[in-house]
Short mmCIF file of N, CA and C in Angstrom, two decimals:
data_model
loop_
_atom_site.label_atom_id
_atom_site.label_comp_id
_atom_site.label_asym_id
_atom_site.label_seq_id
_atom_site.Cartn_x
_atom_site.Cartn_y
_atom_site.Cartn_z
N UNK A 1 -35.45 -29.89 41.28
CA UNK A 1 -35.90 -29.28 40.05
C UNK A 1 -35.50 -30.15 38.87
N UNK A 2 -36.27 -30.18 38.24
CA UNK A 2 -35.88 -31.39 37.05
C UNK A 2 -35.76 -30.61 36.11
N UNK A 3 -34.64 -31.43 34.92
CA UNK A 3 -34.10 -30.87 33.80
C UNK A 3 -34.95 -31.41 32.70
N UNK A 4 -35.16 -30.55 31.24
CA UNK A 4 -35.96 -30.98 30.46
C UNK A 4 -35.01 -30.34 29.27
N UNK A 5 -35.59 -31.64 28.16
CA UNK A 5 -34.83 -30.89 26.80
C UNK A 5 -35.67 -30.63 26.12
N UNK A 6 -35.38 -30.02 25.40
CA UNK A 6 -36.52 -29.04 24.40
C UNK A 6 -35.90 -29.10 22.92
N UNK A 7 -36.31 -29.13 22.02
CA UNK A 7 -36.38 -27.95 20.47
C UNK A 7 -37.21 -27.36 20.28
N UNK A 8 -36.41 -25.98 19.74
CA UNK A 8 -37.19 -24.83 19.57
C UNK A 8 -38.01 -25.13 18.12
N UNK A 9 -39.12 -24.60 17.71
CA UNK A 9 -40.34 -24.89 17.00
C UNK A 9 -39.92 -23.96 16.06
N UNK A 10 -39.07 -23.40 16.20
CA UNK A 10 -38.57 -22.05 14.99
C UNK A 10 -37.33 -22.08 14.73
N UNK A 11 -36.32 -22.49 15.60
CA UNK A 11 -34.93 -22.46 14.95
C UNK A 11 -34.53 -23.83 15.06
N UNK A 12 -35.24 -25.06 15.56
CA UNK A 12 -35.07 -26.02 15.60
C UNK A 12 -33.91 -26.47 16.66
N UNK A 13 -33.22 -25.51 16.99
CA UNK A 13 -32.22 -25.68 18.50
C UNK A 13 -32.39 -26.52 19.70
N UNK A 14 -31.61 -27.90 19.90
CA UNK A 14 -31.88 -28.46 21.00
C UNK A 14 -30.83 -27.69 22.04
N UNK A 15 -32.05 -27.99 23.32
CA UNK A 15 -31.09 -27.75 24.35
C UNK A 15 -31.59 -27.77 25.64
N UNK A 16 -31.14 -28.14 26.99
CA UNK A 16 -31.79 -28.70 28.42
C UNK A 16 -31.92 -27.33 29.22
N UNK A 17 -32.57 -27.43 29.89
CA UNK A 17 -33.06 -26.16 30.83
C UNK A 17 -33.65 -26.80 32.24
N UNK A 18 -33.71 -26.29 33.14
CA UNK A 18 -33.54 -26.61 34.61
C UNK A 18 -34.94 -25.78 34.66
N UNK A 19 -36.16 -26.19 34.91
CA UNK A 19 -37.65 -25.82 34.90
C UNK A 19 -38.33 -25.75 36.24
N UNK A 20 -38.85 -24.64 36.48
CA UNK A 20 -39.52 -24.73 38.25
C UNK A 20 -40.99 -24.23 37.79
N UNK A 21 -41.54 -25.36 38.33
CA UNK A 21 -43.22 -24.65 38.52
C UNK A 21 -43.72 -24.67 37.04
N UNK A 22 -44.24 -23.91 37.37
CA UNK A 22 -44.94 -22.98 35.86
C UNK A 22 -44.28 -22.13 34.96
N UNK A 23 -42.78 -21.85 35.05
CA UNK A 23 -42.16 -21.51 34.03
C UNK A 23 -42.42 -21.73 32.58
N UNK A 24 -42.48 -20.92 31.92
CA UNK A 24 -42.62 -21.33 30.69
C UNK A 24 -41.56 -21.11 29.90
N UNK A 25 -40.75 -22.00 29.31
CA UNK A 25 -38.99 -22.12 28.75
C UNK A 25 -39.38 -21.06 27.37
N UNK A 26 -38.05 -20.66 27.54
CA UNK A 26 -38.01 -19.72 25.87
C UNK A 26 -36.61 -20.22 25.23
N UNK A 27 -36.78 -20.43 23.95
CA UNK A 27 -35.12 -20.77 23.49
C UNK A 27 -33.88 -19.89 23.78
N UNK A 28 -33.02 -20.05 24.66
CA UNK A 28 -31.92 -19.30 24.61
C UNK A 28 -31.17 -19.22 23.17
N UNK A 29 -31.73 -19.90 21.88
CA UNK A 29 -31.28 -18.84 20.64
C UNK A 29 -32.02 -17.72 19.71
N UNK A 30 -33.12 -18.43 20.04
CA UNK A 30 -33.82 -17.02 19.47
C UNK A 30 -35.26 -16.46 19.96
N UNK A 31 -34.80 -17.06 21.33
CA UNK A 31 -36.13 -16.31 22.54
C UNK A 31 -37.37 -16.86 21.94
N UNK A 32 -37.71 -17.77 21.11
CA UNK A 32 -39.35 -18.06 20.78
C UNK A 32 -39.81 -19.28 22.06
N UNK A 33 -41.01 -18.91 22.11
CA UNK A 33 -41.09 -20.35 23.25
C UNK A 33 -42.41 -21.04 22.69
N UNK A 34 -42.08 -21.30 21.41
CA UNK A 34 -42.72 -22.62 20.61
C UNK A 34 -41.69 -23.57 21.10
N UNK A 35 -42.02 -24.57 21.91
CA UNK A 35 -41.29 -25.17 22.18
C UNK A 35 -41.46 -26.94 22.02
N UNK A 36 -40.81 -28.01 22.02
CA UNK A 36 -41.40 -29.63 22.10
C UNK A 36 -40.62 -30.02 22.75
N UNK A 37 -41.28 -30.64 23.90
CA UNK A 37 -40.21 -31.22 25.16
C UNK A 37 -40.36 -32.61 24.68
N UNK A 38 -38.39 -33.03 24.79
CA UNK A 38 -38.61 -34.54 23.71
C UNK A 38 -38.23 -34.94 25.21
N UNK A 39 -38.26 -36.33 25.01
CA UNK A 39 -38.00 -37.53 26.08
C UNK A 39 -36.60 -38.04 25.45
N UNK A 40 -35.88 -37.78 26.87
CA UNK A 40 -35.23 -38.37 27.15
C UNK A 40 -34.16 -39.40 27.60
N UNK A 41 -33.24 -39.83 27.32
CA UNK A 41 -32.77 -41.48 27.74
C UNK A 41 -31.89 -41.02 29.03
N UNK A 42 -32.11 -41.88 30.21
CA UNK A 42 -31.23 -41.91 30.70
C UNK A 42 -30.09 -42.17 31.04
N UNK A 43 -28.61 -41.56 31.47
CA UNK A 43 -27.76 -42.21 30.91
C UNK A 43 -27.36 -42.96 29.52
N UNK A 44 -28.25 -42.28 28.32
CA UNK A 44 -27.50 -43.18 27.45
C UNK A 44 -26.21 -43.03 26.73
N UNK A 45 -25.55 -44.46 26.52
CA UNK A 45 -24.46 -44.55 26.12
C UNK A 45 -23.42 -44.29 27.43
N UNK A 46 -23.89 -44.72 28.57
CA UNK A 46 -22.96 -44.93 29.50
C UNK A 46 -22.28 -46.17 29.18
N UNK A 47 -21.07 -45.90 30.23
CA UNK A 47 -20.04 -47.52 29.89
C UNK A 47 -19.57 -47.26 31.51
N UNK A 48 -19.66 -48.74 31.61
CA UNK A 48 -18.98 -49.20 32.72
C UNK A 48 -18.93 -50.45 33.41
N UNK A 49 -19.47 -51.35 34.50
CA UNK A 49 -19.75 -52.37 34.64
C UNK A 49 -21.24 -52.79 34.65
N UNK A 50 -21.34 -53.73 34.11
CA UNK A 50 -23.11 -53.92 34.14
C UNK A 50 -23.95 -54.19 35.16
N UNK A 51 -25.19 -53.63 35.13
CA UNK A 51 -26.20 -53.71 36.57
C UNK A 51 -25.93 -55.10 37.38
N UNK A 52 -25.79 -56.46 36.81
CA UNK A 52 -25.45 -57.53 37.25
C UNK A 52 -24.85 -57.28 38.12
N UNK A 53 -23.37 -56.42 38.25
CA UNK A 53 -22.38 -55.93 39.28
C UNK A 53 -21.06 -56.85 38.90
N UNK A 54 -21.67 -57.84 38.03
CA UNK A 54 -20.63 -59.01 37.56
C UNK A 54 -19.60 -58.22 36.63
N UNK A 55 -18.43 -59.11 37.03
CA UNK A 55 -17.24 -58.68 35.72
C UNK A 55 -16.82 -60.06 34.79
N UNK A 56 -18.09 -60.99 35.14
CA UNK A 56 -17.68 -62.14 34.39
C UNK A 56 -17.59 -63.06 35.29
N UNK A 57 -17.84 -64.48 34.94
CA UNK A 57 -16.97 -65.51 35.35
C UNK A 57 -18.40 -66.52 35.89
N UNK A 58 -19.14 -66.23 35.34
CA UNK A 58 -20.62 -66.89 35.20
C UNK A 58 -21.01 -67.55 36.95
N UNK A 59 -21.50 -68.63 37.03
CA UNK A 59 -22.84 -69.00 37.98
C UNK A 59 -21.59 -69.74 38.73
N UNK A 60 -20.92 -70.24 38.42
CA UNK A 60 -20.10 -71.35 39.66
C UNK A 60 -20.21 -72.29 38.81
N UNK A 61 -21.24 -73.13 38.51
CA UNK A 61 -21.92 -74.65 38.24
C UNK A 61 -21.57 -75.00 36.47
N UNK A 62 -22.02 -73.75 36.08
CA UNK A 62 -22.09 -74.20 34.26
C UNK A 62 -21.11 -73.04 33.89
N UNK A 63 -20.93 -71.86 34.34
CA UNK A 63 -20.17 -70.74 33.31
C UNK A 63 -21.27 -69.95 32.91
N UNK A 64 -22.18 -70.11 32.98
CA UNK A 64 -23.35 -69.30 32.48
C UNK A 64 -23.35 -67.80 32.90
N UNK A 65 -22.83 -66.91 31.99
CA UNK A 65 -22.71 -65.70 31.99
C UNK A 65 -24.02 -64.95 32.44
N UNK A 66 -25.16 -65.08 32.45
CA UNK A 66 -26.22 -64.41 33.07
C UNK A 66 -25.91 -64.64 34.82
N UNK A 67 -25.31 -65.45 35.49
CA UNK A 67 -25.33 -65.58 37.09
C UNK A 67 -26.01 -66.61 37.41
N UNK A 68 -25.70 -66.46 38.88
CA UNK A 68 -26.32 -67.75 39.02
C UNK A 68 -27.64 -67.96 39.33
N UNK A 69 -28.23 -69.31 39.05
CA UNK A 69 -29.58 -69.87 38.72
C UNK A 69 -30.11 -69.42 37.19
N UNK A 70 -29.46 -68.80 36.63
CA UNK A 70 -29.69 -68.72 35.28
C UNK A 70 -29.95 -70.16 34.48
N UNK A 71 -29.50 -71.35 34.73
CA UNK A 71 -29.50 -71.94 33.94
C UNK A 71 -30.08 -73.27 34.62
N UNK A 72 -30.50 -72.96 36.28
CA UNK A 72 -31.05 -73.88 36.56
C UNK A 72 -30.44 -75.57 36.87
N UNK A 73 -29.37 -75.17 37.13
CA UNK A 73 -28.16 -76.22 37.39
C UNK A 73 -27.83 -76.13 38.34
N UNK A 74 -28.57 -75.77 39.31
CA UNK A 74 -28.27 -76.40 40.95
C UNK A 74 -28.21 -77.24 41.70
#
């Protein structure tokens, strides 16, 4: 079941709701279901190590922080 965020069209209230089917969401603040389902980021503003998987220390060959073959110095 996928989660969706919404603001309400009348009290302007954001907030996520867990949606099945054909449900039609109502604001849990003031029950109107004028609703605008915004898009989403995923994960944003996560922290941790980057998709690379790298913690640094570049390609071997040059230092080149993107990894290796980045820089074509093989």
């Amino acid at each position: 079941m996928p989660i969706f965020e919404y603001v309400c069209g009348e009290c302007q209230h954001k907030f996520e709701m867990i949606v099945q089917g054909s449900t039609v969401p109502a604001c849990p603040s003031c029950k109107a279901t004028r609703l605008e389902k915004l898009i989403s980021g995923f994960a944003v503003g996560a922290t941790g190590v980057p998709s690379s998987g790298g913690a640094g220390g570049g390609c071997g060959s040059c230092g080149d922080p993107r990894g290796p073959g980045a820089c074509s110095m093989n």
